[in-house]
CSV table of C-alpha atoms in Angstrom, one decimal:
chain,number,residue,atom,x,y,z
A,1,MET,CA,-27.8,27.6,0.2
A,2,ALA,CA,-24.1,28.6,0.8
A,3,THR,CA,-23.9,26.8,3.9
A,4,SER,CA,-22.2,23.9,2.1
A,5,ILE,CA,-20.2,25.1,-0.4
A,6,GLY,CA,-17.4,23.4,-1.5
A,7,ILE,CA,-13.3,24.5,-0.8
A,8,MET,CA,-13.1,24.6,-4.7
A,9,ASP,CA,-16.3,26.5,-5.1
A,10,GLY,CA,-15.8,30.1,-7.0
A,11,ALA,CA,-16.8,31.8,-3.8
A,12,TYR,CA,-13.3,31.1,-2.5
A,13,PHE,CA,-11.4,32.7,-5.5
A,14,VAL,CA,-13.0,36.0,-5.0
A,15,GLY,CA,-10.0,38.4,-4.3
A,16,ARG,CA,-9.7,40.3,-1.1
A,17,GLY,CA,-10.0,43.7,-3.1
A,18,GLU,CA,-13.5,42.5,-4.3
A,19,ILE,CA,-14.1,41.6,-0.7
A,20,LEU,CA,-13.5,44.7,1.1
A,21,ASN,CA,-15.3,46.9,-1.9
A,22,TRP,CA,-18.3,44.6,-1.0
A,23,ILE,CA,-18.1,45.3,2.7
A,24,ASN,CA,-17.0,48.9,2.5
A,25,ALA,CA,-20.2,49.5,0.0
A,26,THR,CA,-22.7,47.4,1.5
A,27,LEU,CA,-21.8,48.8,5.1
A,28,GLN,CA,-20.7,52.1,4.3
A,29,LEU,CA,-17.2,51.3,5.9
A,30,SER,CA,-13.8,52.4,5.0
A,31,LEU,CA,-11.8,49.2,5.9
A,32,ALA,CA,-8.5,49.1,4.4
A,33,LYS,CA,-7.4,45.6,5.0
A,34,VAL,CA,-9.0,42.3,5.6
A,35,GLU,CA,-7.8,41.8,9.0
A,36,GLU,CA,-7.4,45.2,10.6
A,37,VAL,CA,-9.1,48.6,11.0
A,38,GLY,CA,-8.5,51.4,7.9
A,39,SER,CA,-7.3,54.6,8.6
A,40,ALA,CA,-10.7,56.5,7.5
A,41,LEU,CA,-13.6,57.0,9.9
A,42,ILE,CA,-16.9,55.8,8.9
A,43,PRO,CA,-18.6,58.4,7.1
A,44,ILE,CA,-20.8,60.4,9.5
A,45,HIS,CA,-24.6,60.6,8.6
A,46,PHE,CA,-27.2,62.3,10.2
A,47,ALA,CA,-28.5,59.8,12.4
A,48,GLU,CA,-25.0,59.2,13.7
A,49,ARG,CA,-23.4,62.6,14.2
A,50,LEU,CA,-23.9,62.3,17.8
A,51,VAL,CA,-22.0,59.0,18.1
A,52,ARG,CA,-18.6,58.8,16.3
A,53,PHE,CA,-16.9,55.8,16.1
A,54,HIS,CA,-13.7,54.5,14.3
A,55,ALA,CA,-14.3,51.4,11.6
A,56,PRO,CA,-14.6,48.1,13.1
A,57,GLU,CA,-12.0,45.6,12.6
A,58,ALA,CA,-12.9,42.9,10.2
A,59,ALA,CA,-11.5,40.4,12.5
A,60,SER,CA,-13.8,41.7,15.4
A,61,GLY,CA,-16.6,39.8,14.5
A,62,ALA,CA,-18.6,43.1,14.1
A,63,VAL,CA,-18.6,43.6,10.4
A,64,GLN,CA,-19.9,39.8,10.1
A,65,CYS,CA,-22.7,40.3,12.6
A,66,GLN,CA,-23.9,43.3,10.8
A,67,LEU,CA,-23.6,41.5,7.1
A,68,MET,CA,-25.9,39.0,8.9
A,69,ASP,CA,-28.4,41.7,10.2
A,70,MET,CA,-28.5,43.0,7.0
A,71,VAL,CA,-29.8,40.0,5.1
A,72,HIS,CA,-32.1,38.9,8.1
A,73,PRO,CA,-33.3,42.2,9.8
A,74,GLY,CA,-34.1,41.7,13.5
A,75,VAL,CA,-32.3,38.4,13.8
A,76,VAL,CA,-29.0,40.0,15.2
A,77,PRO,CA,-29.2,41.9,18.6
A,78,MET,CA,-27.2,44.8,17.5
A,79,HIS,CA,-27.2,46.5,21.0
A,80,LYS,CA,-24.8,43.6,22.3
A,81,VAL,CA,-22.4,43.9,19.3
A,82,ASN,CA,-19.0,45.7,20.1
A,83,PHE,CA,-17.9,47.8,17.3
A,84,ASP,CA,-15.1,49.2,19.5
A,85,ALA,CA,-13.7,45.4,20.0
A,86,LYS,CA,-10.0,45.6,20.4
A,87,THR,CA,-8.9,42.9,22.9
A,88,GLU,CA,-9.3,39.3,22.0
A,89,TYR,CA,-12.2,38.7,24.9
A,90,ASP,CA,-14.4,41.4,23.2
A,91,ARG,CA,-13.7,39.6,19.6
A,92,ILE,CA,-14.8,36.3,21.1
A,93,GLN,CA,-18.2,37.8,22.5
A,94,ASN,CA,-19.0,39.1,19.1
A,95,TYR,CA,-18.4,35.8,17.5
A,96,LYS,CA,-20.6,34.2,20.2
A,97,ILE,CA,-23.3,36.6,19.0
A,98,LEU,CA,-22.6,35.4,15.5
A,99,GLN,CA,-22.8,31.7,16.4
A,100,ASP,CA,-26.2,32.2,18.4
A,101,VAL,CA,-27.6,34.1,15.1
A,102,PHE,CA,-26.5,30.8,12.8
A,103,ASN,CA,-27.7,28.4,15.4
A,104,LYS,CA,-31.3,30.4,15.1
A,105,LEU,CA,-31.0,30.3,11.3
A,106,ARG,CA,-30.0,26.6,11.3
A,107,ILE,CA,-26.8,27.4,9.2
A,108,SER,CA,-24.4,24.4,10.0
A,109,LYS,CA,-21.2,26.8,9.0
A,110,ASN,CA,-18.4,26.0,11.5
A,111,ILE,CA,-17.1,29.3,12.8
A,112,GLU,CA,-13.3,28.6,13.8
A,113,VAL,CA,-13.2,31.4,16.7
A,114,ASN,CA,-9.7,30.8,17.6
A,115,LYS,CA,-8.4,31.4,14.1
A,116,LEU,CA,-10.6,34.2,13.3
A,117,VAL,CA,-9.8,36.5,16.5
A,118,LYS,CA,-5.9,36.2,15.6
A,119,GLY,CA,-6.8,38.3,12.9
A,120,ARG,CA,-4.7,36.4,10.3
A,121,PRO,CA,-5.4,37.5,6.6
A,122,LEU,CA,-5.9,34.3,5.1
A,123,ASP,CA,-8.1,32.8,7.7
A,124,ASN,CA,-10.5,36.1,7.8
A,125,LEU,CA,-10.4,36.2,3.9
A,126,GLU,CA,-11.8,32.6,3.6
A,127,PHE,CA,-14.6,33.3,6.1
A,128,LEU,CA,-15.6,36.9,4.3
A,129,GLN,CA,-15.5,34.9,1.1
A,130,TRP,CA,-18.2,32.1,2.5
A,131,LEU,CA,-20.2,35.1,4.2
A,132,LYS,CA,-20.3,37.3,1.1
A,133,ARG,CA,-21.4,34.0,-1.1
A,134,TYR,CA,-24.2,33.3,1.7
A,135,CYS,CA,-25.4,36.7,1.5
A,136,ASP,CA,-25.5,36.7,-2.3
A,137,SER,CA,-27.7,33.7,-1.9
A,138,VAL,CA,-30.3,35.3,0.3
A,139,ASN,CA,-32.7,37.0,-1.8
A,140,GLY,CA,-30.6,36.9,-4.6
A,141,GLY,CA,-28.2,39.2,-3.4
A,142,ILE,CA,-30.8,42.4,-3.4
A,143,MET,CA,-30.3,44.5,-0.5
A,144,ASN,CA,-33.2,45.8,1.6
A,145,GLU,CA,-33.5,49.7,0.1
A,146,ASN,CA,-34.9,50.5,3.8
A,147,TYR,CA,-31.8,49.2,5.5
A,148,SER,CA,-29.2,51.8,6.9
A,149,PRO,CA,-26.0,50.3,8.1
A,150,ALA,CA,-24.7,53.4,9.6
A,151,GLU,CA,-28.2,54.2,11.6
A,152,ARG,CA,-28.2,50.4,12.3
A,153,ARG,CA,-24.6,50.9,14.1
A,154,SER,CA,-25.2,53.9,15.7
A,155,LYS,CA,-28.7,52.5,17.2
A,156,GLY,CA,-26.9,49.6,18.6
A,157,TYR,CA,-24.3,51.7,19.8
A,158,LYS,CA,-26.5,54.1,21.7
A,159,GLU,CA,-28.3,51.6,23.3
A,160,ARG,CA,-25.2,49.7,24.5
A,161,SER,CA,-24.1,52.9,25.9
A,162,LEU,CA,-27.3,53.6,27.8
A,163,LYS,CA,-27.5,50.4,29.1
A,164,GLY,CA,-24.0,50.6,30.5
A,165,ASN,CA,-24.7,54.3,32.0
A,166,LYS,CA,-27.9,52.4,33.8
A,167,SER,CA,-25.5,49.9,35.1
A,168,SER,CA,-23.3,52.5,36.4
A,169,LYS,CA,-25.6,54.6,38.3
A,170,SER,CA,-27.2,51.7,39.7
A,171,LEU,CA,-23.8,50.7,41.1
A,172,GLN,CA,-23.2,54.2,42.4
A,173,ALA,CA,-26.4,54.1,44.1
A,174,ASN,CA,-25.7,50.7,45.9
A,175,ARG,CA,-22.6,51.6,46.8
A,176,LEU,CA,-23.7,55.3,48.6
A,177,SER,CA,-26.6,53.3,50.1
A,178,GLY,CA,-25.9,51.8,53.7
A,179,THR,CA,-26.1,51.7,57.3
A,180,ASP,CA,-24.7,54.3,59.3
A,181,SER,CA,-21.0,54.0,60.1
A,182,ALA,CA,-19.0,55.0,62.9
A,183,ASP,CA,-17.0,57.2,61.3
A,184,GLY,CA,-19.6,59.3,59.3
A,185,GLY,CA,-22.8,59.4,57.5
A,186,PRO,CA,-24.8,56.7,55.5
A,187,GLY,CA,-22.4,54.6,53.6
A,188,PHE,CA,-19.6,56.5,54.2
A,189,ALA,CA,-17.0,53.7,55.0
A,190,LYS,CA,-18.2,51.7,51.9
A,191,THR,CA,-17.7,54.8,49.6
A,192,CYS,CA,-14.5,55.4,51.0
A,193,ASN,CA,-13.1,51.8,50.6
A,194,THR,CA,-14.5,51.2,47.1
A,195,PHE,CA,-12.9,52.0,44.0
A,196,PRO,CA,-14.2,53.3,40.9
A,197,GLU,CA,-15.6,50.6,38.5
A,198,GLU,CA,-13.6,52.7,35.7
A,199,HIS,CA,-10.5,51.8,37.4
A,200,TYR,CA,-11.1,48.1,37.4
A,201,THR,CA,-12.5,48.1,33.9
A,202,GLU,CA,-9.1,49.8,32.8
A,203,GLN,CA,-7.2,47.1,34.3
A,204,ILE,CA,-9.1,44.3,32.7
A,205,GLN,CA,-8.4,46.1,29.5
A,206,GLN,CA,-4.9,46.0,30.1
A,207,LEU,CA,-4.9,42.5,30.9
A,208,SER,CA,-6.7,41.2,28.4
A,209,GLU,CA,-4.5,43.0,25.6
A,210,LYS,CA,-1.4,41.7,27.6
A,211,ILE,CA,-2.7,38.1,27.3
A,212,ALA,CA,-3.5,38.0,23.8
A,213,ASP,CA,-0.2,39.8,23.1
A,214,LEU,CA,1.6,36.8,25.0
A,215,LYS,CA,-0.5,34.4,22.9
A,216,VAL,CA,0.7,35.6,19.6
A,217,SER,CA,4.2,35.4,21.0
A,218,VAL,CA,3.6,31.6,22.1
A,219,ASP,CA,1.7,30.8,18.8
A,220,SER,CA,5.0,32.1,17.2
A,221,ILE,CA,7.5,30.4,19.2
A,222,GLU,CA,5.6,26.9,18.8
A,223,LYS,CA,5.8,27.6,15.0
A,224,GLU,CA,9.3,28.3,15.0
A,225,ARG,CA,10.0,25.2,17.4
A,226,ASP,CA,8.2,22.8,15.0
A,227,PHE,CA,10.0,24.2,12.3
A,228,TYR,CA,13.4,23.6,13.7
A,229,PHE,CA,12.5,20.2,14.9
A,230,SER,CA,11.2,18.8,11.7
A,231,LYS,CA,14.5,20.0,10.5
A,232,LEU,CA,17.0,18.0,12.9
A,233,ARG,CA,14.2,15.1,12.7
A,234,ASP,CA,15.1,14.8,9.0
A,235,ILE,CA,18.7,14.8,9.7
A,236,GLU,CA,18.1,12.1,12.3
A,237,ILE,CA,16.2,9.8,9.7
A,238,LEU,CA,19.2,10.2,7.1
A,239,CYS,CA,21.8,9.7,9.5
A,240,GLN,CA,19.9,6.1,10.3
A,241,ARG,CA,20.2,5.1,6.7
A,242,PRO,CA,22.1,1.7,6.8
A,243,GLU,CA,24.9,2.9,4.3
A,244,LEU,CA,25.6,6.0,6.2
A,245,GLU,CA,25.1,5.0,9.4
A,246,HIS,CA,28.8,4.0,10.0
A,247,LEU,CA,30.5,6.9,8.4
A,248,PRO,CA,32.4,9.2,10.5
A,249,MET,CA,30.6,12.3,9.4
A,250,THR,CA,27.2,10.3,10.5
A,251,LYS,CA,28.6,9.7,13.7
A,252,ALA,CA,29.7,13.0,14.5
A,253,VAL,CA,26.4,14.6,13.5
A,254,ARG,CA,24.5,11.8,15.4
A,255,LYS,CA,27.1,12.8,18.9
A,256,ILE,CA,25.6,16.5,18.7
A,257,LEU,CA,21.9,15.4,18.1
A,258,TYR,CA,22.0,13.0,21.2
A,259,ALA,CA,24.0,15.2,23.3
A,260,ALA,CA,22.2,15.0,27.0
A,261,ASP,CA,24.2,17.8,28.7
A,262,ALA,CA,23.0,21.3,27.6
A,263,LYS,CA,26.1,22.7,29.4
A,264,ASP,CA,28.8,21.2,27.7
A,265,SER,CA,29.0,21.3,23.8
A,266,PRO,CA,29.7,18.1,21.9
A,267,LEU,CA,31.2,19.8,19.3
A,268,PRO,CA,35.0,18.9,20.6
A,269,GLU,CA,34.2,15.0,20.5
A,270,ALA,CA,32.3,15.3,17.3
A,271,ASN,CA,35.5,17.0,15.7
A,272,GLU,CA,37.7,14.4,17.3
A,273,ILE,CA,35.8,11.6,15.6
A,274,ILE,CA,36.1,13.1,12.3
A,275,THR,CA,39.8,14.1,12.9
A,276,LYS,CA,40.7,10.8,13.6
A,277,SER,CA,39.2,9.0,10.8
A,278,PRO,CA,41.7,7.7,8.3
A,279,GLY,CA,41.2,8.8,4.8
A,280,LEU,CA,38.4,11.2,5.2
A,281,PHE,CA,41.0,14.3,4.5
A,282,PRO,CA,43.1,13.0,1.7
A,283,ASP,CA,44.6,16.3,0.8
A,284,GLU,CA,46.1,16.2,4.6
A,285,ALA,CA,47.9,13.0,3.9
A,286,GLU,CA,49.6,14.4,1.1
């Protein structure tokens, strides 16, 4: 099986174009990139006309869940898969479902969720390369002719919506029920003091998106910090060489590197060290 294929295996040399063509053809999708949604809608079939929704992101985990549903029918709870996942939180929930499926099937592949939910092309490509190899290893890659990708997505989407509507109706009924208040009829005070559930859902969605954006910004800043720190460390190591550490230029550079006060620039002192060094500027002596 493909659960233990090595990093130099041919599976990891399959290009992103081939991966995308395989996903789009297999699941009847229109993905344009490995890490994001294509501009085209999923082809609408008869069984799906009542529920139109955009193609899922390859980084959302929904595509991976359906690929496993294709090769192992009935194992993936498709009604729990969120094909409209936009936030990092929603994506993580999809990958949790995928991890549960792997556990049921005793697949020892490690899912690096923290990397995959970021939508980075290389991380998602590598995982999809492995997934293609795995799917090809099940039943020789022969797809079940009775499997309808669009219908499975539509059915799962509708079941998810119906469960959501039942929960909303139940919550609304609980809000309206209650004891008589001094101001009016049954449940009057509770009804007036309760915000609509949609209000909180929208707020949670917005906050989740802000958190995801902040995580991306922090990750970018940390990479930039590490980059410049490594440059400074290389300069420091160079200045510590015995044949260089007593040179005026080296002393001037170290003066800047080890300056403790962030307010006052050490550049004037560094310039002074170089200026007072005899023989450093032979042209000026002439």
